[in-house]
Tab-separated table of C-alpha atoms and ligand atoms in Angstrom:
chain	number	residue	atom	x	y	z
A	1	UNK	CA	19.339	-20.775	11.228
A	2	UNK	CA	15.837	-20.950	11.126
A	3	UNK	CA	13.708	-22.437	8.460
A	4	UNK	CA	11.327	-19.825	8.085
A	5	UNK	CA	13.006	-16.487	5.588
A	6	UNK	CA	10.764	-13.234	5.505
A	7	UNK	CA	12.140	-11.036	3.327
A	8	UNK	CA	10.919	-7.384	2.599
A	9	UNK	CA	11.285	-6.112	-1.389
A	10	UNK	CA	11.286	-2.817	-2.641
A	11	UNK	CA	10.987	-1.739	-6.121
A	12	UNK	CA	10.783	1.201	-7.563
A	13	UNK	CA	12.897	1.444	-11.029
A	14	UNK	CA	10.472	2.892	-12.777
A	15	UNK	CA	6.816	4.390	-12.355
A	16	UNK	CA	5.528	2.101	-9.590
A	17	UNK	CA	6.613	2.102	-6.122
A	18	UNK	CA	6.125	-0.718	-4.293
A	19	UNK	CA	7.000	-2.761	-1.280
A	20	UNK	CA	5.762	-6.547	-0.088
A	21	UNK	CA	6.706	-8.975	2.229
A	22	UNK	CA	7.353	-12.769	1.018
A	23	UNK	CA	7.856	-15.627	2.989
A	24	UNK	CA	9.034	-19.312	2.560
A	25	UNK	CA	9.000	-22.104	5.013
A	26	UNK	CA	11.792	-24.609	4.386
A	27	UNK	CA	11.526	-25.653	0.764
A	28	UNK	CA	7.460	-25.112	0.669
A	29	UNK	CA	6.169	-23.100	-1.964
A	30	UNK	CA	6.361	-19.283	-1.077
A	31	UNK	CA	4.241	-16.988	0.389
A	32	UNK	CA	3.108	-13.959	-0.914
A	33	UNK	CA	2.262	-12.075	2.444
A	34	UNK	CA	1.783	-8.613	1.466
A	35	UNK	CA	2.194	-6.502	-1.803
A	36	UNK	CA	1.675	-2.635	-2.360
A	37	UNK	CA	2.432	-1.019	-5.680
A	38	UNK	CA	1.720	2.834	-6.282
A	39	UNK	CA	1.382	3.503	-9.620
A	40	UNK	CA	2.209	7.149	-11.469
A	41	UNK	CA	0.374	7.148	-13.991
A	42	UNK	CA	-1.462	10.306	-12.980
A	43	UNK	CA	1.559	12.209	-12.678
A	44	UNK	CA	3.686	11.334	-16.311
A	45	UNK	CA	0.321	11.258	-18.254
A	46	UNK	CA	0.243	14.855	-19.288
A	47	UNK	CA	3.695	14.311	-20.756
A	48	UNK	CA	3.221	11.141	-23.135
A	49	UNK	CA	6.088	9.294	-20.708
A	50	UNK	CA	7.534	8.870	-17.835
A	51	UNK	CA	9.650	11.808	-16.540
A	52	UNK	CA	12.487	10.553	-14.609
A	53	UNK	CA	12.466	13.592	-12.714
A	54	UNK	CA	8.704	13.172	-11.132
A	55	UNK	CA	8.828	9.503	-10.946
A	56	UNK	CA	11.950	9.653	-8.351
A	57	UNK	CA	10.359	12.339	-6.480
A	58	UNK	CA	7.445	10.309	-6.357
A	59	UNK	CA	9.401	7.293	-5.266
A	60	UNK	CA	11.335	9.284	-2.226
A	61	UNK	CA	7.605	10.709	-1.151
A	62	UNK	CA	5.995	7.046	-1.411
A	63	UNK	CA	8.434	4.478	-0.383
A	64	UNK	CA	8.611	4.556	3.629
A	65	UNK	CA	4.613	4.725	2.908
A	66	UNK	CA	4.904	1.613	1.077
A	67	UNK	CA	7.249	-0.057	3.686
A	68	UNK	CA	4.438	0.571	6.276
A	69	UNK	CA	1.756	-0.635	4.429
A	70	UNK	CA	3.501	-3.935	3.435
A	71	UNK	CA	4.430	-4.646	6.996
A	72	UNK	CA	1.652	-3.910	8.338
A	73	UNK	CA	-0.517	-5.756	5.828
A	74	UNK	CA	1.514	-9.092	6.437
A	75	UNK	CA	0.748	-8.585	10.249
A	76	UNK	CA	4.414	-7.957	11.161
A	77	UNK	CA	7.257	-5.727	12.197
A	78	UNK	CA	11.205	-5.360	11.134
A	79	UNK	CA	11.618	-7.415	14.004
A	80	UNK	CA	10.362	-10.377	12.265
A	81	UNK	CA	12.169	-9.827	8.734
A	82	UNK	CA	15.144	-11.606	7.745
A	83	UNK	CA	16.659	-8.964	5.078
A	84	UNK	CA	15.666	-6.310	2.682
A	85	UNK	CA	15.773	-6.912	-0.917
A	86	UNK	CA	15.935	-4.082	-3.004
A	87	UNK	CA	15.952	-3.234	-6.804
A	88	UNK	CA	19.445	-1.623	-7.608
A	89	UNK	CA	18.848	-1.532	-11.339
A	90	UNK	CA	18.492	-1.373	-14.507
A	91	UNK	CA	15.884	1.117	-14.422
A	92	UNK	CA	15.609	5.337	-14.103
A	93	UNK	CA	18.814	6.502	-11.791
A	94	UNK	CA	16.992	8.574	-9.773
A	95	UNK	CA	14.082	5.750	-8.852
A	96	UNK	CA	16.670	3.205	-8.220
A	97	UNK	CA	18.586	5.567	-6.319
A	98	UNK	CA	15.324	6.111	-4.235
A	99	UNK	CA	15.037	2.348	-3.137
A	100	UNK	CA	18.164	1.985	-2.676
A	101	UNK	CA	18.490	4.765	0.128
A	102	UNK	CA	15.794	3.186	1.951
A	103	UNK	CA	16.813	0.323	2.208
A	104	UNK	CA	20.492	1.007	3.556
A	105	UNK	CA	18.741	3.314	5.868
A	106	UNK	CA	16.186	0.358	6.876
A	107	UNK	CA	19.035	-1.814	7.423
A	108	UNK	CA	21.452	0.803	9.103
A	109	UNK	CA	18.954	1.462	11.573
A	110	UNK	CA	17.846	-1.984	11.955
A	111	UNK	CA	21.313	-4.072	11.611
A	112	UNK	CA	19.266	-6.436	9.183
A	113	UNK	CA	20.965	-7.661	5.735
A	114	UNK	CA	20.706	-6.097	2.670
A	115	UNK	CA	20.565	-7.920	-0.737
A	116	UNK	CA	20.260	-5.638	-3.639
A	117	UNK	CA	18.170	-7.810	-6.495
A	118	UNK	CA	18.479	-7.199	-10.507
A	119	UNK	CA	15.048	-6.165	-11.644
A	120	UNK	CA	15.023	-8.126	-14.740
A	121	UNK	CA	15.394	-11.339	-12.233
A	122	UNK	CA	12.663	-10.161	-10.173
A	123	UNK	CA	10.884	-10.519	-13.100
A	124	UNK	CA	12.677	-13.748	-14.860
A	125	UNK	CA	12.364	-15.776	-11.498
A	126	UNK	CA	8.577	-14.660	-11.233
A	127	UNK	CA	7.045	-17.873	-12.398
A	128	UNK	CA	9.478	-19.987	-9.824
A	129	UNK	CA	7.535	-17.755	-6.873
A	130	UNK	CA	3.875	-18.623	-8.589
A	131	UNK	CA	4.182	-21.876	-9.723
A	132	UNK	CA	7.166	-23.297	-7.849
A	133	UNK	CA	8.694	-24.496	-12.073
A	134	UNK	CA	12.687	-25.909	-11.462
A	135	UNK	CA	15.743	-24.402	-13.385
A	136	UNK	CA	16.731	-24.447	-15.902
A	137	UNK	CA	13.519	-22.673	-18.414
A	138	UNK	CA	13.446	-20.206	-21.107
A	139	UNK	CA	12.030	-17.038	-20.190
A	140	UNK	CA	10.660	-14.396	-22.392
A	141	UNK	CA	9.995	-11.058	-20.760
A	142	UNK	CA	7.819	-8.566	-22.592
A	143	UNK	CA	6.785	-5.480	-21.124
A	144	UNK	CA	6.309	-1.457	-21.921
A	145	UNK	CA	10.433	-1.570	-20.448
A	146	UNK	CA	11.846	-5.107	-21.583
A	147	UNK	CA	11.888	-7.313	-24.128
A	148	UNK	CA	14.656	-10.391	-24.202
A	149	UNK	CA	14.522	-14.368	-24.333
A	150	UNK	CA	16.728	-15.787	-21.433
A	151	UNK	CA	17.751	-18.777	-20.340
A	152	UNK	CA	17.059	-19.229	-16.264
A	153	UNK	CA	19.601	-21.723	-14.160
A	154	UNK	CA	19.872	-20.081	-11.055
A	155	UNK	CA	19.189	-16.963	-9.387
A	156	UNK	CA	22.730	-15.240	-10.707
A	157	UNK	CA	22.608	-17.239	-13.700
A	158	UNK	CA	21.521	-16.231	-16.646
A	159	UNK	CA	21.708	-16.140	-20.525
A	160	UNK	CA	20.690	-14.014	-23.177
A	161	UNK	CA	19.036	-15.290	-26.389
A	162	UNK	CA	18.486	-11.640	-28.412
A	163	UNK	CA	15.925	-9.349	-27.167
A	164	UNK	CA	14.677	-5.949	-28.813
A	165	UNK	CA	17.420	-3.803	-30.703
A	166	UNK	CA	15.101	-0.187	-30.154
A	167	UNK	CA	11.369	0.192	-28.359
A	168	UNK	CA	9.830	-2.613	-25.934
A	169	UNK	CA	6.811	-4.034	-27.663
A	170	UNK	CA	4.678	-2.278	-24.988
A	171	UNK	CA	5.966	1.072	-26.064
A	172	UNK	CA	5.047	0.193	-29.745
A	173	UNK	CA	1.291	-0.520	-28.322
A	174	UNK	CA	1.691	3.008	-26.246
A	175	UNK	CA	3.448	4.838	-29.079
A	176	UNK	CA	0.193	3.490	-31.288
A	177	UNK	CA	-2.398	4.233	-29.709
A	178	UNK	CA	-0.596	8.292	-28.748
A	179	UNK	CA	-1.120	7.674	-32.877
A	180	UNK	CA	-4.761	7.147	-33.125
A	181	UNK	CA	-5.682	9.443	-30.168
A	182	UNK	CA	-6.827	6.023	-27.723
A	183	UNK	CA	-5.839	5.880	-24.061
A	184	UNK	CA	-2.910	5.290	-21.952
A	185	UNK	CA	-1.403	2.291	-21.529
A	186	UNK	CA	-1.959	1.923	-24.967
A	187	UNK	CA	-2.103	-2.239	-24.768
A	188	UNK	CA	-5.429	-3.045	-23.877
A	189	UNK	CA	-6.766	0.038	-26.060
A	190	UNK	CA	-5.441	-1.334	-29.026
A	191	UNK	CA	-6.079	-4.710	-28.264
A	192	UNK	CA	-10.067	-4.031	-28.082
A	193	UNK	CA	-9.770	-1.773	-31.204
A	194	UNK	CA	-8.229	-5.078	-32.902
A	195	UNK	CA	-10.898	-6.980	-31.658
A	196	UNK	CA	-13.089	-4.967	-33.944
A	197	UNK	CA	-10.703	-5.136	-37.036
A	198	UNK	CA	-9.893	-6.403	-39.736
A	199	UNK	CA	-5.894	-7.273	-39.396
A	200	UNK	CA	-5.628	-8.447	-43.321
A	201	UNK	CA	-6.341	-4.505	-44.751
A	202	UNK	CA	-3.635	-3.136	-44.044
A	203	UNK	CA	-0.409	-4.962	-44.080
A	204	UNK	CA	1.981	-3.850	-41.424
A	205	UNK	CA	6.134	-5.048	-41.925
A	206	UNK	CA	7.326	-8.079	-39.198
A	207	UNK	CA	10.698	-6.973	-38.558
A	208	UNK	CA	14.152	-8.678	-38.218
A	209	UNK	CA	12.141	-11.833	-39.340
A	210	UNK	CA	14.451	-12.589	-42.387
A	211	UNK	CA	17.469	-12.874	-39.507
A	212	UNK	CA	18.080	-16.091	-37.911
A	213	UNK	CA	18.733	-14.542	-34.542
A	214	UNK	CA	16.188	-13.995	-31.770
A	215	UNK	CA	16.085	-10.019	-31.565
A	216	UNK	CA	13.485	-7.883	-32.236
A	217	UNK	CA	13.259	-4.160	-33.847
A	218	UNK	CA	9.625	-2.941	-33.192
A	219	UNK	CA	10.147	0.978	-33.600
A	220	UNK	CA	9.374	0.949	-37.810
A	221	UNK	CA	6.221	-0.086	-36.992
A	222	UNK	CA	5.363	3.027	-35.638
A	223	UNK	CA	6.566	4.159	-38.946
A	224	UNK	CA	4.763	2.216	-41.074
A	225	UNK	CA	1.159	3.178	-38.809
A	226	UNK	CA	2.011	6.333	-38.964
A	227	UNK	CA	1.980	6.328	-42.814
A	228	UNK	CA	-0.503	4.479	-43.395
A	229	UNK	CA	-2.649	6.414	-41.111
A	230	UNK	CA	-1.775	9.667	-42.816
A	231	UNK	CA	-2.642	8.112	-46.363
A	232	UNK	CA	-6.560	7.286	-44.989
A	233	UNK	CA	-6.874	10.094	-43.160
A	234	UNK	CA	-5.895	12.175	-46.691
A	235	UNK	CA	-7.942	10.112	-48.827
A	236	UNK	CA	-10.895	10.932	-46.817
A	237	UNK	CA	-10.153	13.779	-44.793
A	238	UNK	CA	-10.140	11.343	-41.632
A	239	UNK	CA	-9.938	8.408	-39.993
A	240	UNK	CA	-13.812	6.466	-39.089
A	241	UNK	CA	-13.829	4.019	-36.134
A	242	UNK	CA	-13.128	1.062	-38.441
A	243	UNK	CA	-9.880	2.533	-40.246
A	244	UNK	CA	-8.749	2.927	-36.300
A	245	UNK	CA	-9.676	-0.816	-35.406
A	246	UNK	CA	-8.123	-1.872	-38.906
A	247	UNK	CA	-5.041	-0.100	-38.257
A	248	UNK	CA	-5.152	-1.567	-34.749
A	249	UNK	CA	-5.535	-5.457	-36.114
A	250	UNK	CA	-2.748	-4.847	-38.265
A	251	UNK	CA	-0.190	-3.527	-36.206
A	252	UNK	CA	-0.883	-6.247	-33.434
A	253	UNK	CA	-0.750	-8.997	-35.970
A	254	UNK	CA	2.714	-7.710	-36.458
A	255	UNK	CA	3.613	-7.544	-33.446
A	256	UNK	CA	2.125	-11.310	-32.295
A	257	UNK	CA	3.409	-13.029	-36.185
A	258	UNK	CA	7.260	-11.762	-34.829
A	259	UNK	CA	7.172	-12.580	-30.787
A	260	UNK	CA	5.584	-16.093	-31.802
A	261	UNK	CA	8.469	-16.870	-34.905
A	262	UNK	CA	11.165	-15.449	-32.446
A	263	UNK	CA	9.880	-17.999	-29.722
A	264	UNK	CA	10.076	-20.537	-31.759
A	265	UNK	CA	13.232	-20.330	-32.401
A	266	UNK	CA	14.502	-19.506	-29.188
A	267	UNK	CA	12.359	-22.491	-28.005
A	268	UNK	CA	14.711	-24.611	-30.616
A	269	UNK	CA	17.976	-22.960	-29.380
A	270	UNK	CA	17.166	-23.597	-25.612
A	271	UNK	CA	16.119	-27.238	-26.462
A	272	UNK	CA	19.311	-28.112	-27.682
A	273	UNK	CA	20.561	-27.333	-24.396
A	274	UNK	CA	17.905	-28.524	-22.585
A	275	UNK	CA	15.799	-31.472	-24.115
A	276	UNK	CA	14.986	-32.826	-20.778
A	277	UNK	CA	13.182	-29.703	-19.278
A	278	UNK	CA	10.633	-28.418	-22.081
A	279	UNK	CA	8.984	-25.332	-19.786
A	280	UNK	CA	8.581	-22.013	-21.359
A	281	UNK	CA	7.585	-18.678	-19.080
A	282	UNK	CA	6.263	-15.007	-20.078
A	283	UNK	CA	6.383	-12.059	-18.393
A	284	UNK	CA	5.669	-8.275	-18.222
A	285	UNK	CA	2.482	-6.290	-19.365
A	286	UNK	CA	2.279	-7.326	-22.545
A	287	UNK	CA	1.422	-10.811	-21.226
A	288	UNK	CA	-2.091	-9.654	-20.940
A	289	UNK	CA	-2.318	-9.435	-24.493
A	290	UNK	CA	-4.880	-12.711	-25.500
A	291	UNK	CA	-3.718	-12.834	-29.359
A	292	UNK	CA	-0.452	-12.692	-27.953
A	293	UNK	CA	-0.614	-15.222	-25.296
A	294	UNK	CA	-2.764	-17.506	-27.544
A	295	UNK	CA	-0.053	-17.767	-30.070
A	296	UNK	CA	2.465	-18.440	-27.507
A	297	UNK	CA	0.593	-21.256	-26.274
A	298	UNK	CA	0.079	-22.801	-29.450
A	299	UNK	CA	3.872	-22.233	-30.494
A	300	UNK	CA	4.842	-24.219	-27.214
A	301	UNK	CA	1.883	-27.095	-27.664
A	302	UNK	CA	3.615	-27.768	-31.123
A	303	UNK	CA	7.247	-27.629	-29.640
A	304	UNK	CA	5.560	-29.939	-26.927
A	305	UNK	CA	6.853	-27.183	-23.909
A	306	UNK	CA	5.317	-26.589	-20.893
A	307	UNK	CA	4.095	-22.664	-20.743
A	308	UNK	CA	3.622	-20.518	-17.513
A	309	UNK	CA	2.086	-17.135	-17.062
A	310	UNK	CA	1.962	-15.546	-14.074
A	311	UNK	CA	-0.994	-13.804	-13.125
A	312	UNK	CA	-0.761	-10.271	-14.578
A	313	UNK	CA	-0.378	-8.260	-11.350
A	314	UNK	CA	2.736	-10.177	-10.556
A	315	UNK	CA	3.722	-9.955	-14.458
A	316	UNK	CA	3.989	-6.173	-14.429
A	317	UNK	CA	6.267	-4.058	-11.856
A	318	UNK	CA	6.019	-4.872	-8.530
A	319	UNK	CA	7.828	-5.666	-5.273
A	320	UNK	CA	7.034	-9.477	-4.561
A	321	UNK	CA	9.698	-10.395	-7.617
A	322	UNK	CA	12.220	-8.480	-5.805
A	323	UNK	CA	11.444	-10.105	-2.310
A	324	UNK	CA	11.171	-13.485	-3.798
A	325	UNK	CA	14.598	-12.817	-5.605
A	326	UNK	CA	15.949	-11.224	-2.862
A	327	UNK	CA	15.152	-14.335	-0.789
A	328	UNK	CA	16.353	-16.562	-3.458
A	329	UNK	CA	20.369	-14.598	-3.857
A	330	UNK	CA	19.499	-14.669	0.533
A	331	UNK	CA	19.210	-18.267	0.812
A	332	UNK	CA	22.283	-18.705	-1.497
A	333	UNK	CA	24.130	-16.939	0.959
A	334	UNK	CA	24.593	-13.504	-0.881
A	335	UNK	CA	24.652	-10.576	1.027
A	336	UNK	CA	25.733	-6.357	-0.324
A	337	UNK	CA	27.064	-3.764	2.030
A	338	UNK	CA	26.299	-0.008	2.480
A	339	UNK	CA	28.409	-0.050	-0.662
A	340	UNK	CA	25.818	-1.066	-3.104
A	341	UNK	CA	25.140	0.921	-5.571
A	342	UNK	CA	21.996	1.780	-7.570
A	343	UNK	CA	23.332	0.905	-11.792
A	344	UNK	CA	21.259	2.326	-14.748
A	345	UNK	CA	22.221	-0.334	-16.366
A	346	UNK	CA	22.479	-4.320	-15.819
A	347	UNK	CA	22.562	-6.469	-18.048
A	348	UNK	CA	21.573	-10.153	-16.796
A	349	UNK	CA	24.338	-11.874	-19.422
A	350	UNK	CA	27.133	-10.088	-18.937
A	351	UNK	CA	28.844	-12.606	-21.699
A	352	UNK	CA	26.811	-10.634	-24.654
A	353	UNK	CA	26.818	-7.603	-26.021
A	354	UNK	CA	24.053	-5.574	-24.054
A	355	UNK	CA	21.363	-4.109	-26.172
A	356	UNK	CA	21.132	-0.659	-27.461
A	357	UNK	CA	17.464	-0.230	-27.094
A	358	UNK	CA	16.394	2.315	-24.767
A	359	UNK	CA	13.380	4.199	-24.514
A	360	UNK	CA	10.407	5.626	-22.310
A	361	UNK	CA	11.424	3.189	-19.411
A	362	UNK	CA	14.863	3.618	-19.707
A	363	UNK	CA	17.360	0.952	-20.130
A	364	UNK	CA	16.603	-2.147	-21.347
A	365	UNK	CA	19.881	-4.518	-20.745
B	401	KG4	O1	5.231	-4.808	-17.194
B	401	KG4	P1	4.567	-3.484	-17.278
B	401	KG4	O2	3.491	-3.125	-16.302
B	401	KG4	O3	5.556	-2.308	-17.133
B	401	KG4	C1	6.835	-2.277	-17.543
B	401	KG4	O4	7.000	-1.872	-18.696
B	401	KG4	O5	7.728	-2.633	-16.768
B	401	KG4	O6	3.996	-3.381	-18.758
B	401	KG4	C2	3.245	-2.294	-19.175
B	401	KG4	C3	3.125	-2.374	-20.671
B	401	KG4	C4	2.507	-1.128	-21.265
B	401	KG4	O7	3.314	-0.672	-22.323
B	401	KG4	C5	1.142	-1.611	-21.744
B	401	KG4	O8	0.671	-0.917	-22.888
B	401	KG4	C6	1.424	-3.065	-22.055
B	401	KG4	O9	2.309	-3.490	-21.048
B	401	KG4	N1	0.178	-3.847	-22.034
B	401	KG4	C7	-0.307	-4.483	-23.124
B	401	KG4	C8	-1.556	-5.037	-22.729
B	401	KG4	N2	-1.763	-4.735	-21.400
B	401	KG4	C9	-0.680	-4.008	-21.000
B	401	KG4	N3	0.172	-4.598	-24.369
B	401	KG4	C10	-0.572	-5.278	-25.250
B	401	KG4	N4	-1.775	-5.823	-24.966
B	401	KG4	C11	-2.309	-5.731	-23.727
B	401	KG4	N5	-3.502	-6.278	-23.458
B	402	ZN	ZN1	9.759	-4.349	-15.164
């Protein structure tokens, strides 16, 4: 066998579709060769989600476009790829469904492998792709679809900490700013509103915090914004540009005051288990937030743990997590047949209970 894997991903579980090409030589640290995400944002925006409907229309219409653009991007053919990863869930039926067609027709017509790659490890073994960091780490994935602490050993091996019990703490930052009329994605809009705030005026619940578990419940914040927006808009028949930012700063202080007490604890559990490899990771959109990040890197300083990031365009959806995990389940010898089939939902841990939570993005296990 040779030393050199190329492996071609595609992802499209939700509202990007995308397709890249990744490539490792021996045991060297990987190569990103190519990586194409189309976004939808255009095409759900009128309807304050995603519509599962569109997006895997979209998907069918953009994925062999994808495929060509990756290949050709990384300089090479089908000829010169070793198998086809693909996303086969958890995520919106129809999307997965989408990916999954093309690549069993990729690799009928081609007679290469396919490997059909868990999009939550896409995602958990991101920061082994960007910065090479060993097994085992603690992972905590945070995005407008997920939101769970895991534990990473191997590329099937995972396990769950807690993670959110209703909305993904980028749907609370969406949901709030649909609240206060600012744009979609609703992260960075409320995050520069905040930046202008004052988060001490109003003072905004931090759920699940007087449980000694490491889930998370962020829909009664919504609640609780919604409220107190009513009750200044009433008092003065309106809302001025500093109730907005005040409202902003004190939802996202929520929202940062729970991830960072929920860390630490899962930081404690996993050390238990793991004294000898302190190295925390983050993941997903809501990554980018800088209050949020700060606090995470001051919670692992004090727990003295390693933290990793990975840059933000390989934090959110893409296809060079499912490559890279593709090539990872590849080199371990796994391999699906024309039998694989695209699951809704799939959970990492199959040893808990899988989370309720499900909203905009679909499922969250
Ligand atoms: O990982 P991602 O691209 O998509 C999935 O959900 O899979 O994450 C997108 C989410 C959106 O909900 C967006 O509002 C949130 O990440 N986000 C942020 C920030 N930038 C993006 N949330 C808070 N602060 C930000 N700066
Ligand atoms: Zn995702």
């Amino acid at each position: 066998m040779s030393d050199v894997t190329t492996i071609l991903g595609l992802e499209s579980s939700c509202d990007d579709t995308a397709a890249a090409v990744v490539r490792q030589i021996g045991d060297a640290k990987p190569q990103i060769l190519s990586s194409v995400v189309y976004g939808q944002n255009d095409l759900h925006s009128a309807y304050g989600g995603v519509v599962p409907e569109i997006a895997a229309r979209a998907h069918a219409e953009k994925l062999d476009t994808s495929v060509i653009e990756a290949l050709d991007e990384a300089g090479l053919t089908l000829k010169d790829i070793d198998a086809v990863a693909v996303t086969a869930g958890p995520g919106l039926i129809g999307g997965v469904m989408s990916g999954v067609m093309c690549a069993k027709g990729i690799c009928a017509a081609t007679g290469l492998p396919l490997v059909g790659v868990n999009h939550l490890a896409g995602h958990a073994l991101t920061p082994r792709l960007t910065d090479g960091i060993a097994y085992p780490y603690l992972m905590l994935l945070v995005s407008g679809g997920h939101c769970q602490f895991l534990i990473a050993r191997g590329p099937e091996d995972f396990s769950r900490l807690g993670g959110t019990i209703d909305d993904a703490p980028g749907e609370a930052f969406d949901k709030t700013a649909r609240l206060l009329g600012l744009s979609q994605p609703g992260g960075p809009a409320v995050q520069a509103e905040a930046e202008q705030g004052d988060e001490a005026r109003f003072r905004f619940p931090r759920p699940l915090l007087d449980r000694k578990d490491c889930n998370f419940s962020f829909s009664g914040l919504k609640t609780a914004l919604l409220r107190m927006r009513d009750q200044v808009a009433a008092e003065k028949d309106g809302l001025t540009r500093q109730d907005r930012a005040d409202l902003c700063a004190g939802f996202q202080a929520a929202v940062r005051d729970v991830i960072i007490a929920k860390t630490r604890r899962a930081i404690a559990l996993y050390m238990e288990e793991n004294p000898s490899q302190p190295t925390v990771a983050v993941a997903g959109g809501v990554a980018a937030n800088t209050a949020i990040r700060a606090g995470l890197e001051t919670v692992c300083a004090e727990m003295g743990c390693a933290f990793t990031a990975p840059p933000l365009r390989l934090c959110t959806d893409n296809a060079a997590m499912i490559a890279y995990a593709g090539l990872e389940r590849y080199k371990a010898g796994a391999r699906d047949g024309m039998d694989l089939t695209a699951r809704p939902r799939w959970p990492l841990d199959n040893s808990r209970p899988a989370l309720v939570g499900s909203g905009k993005k679909g499922a969250k296990a």
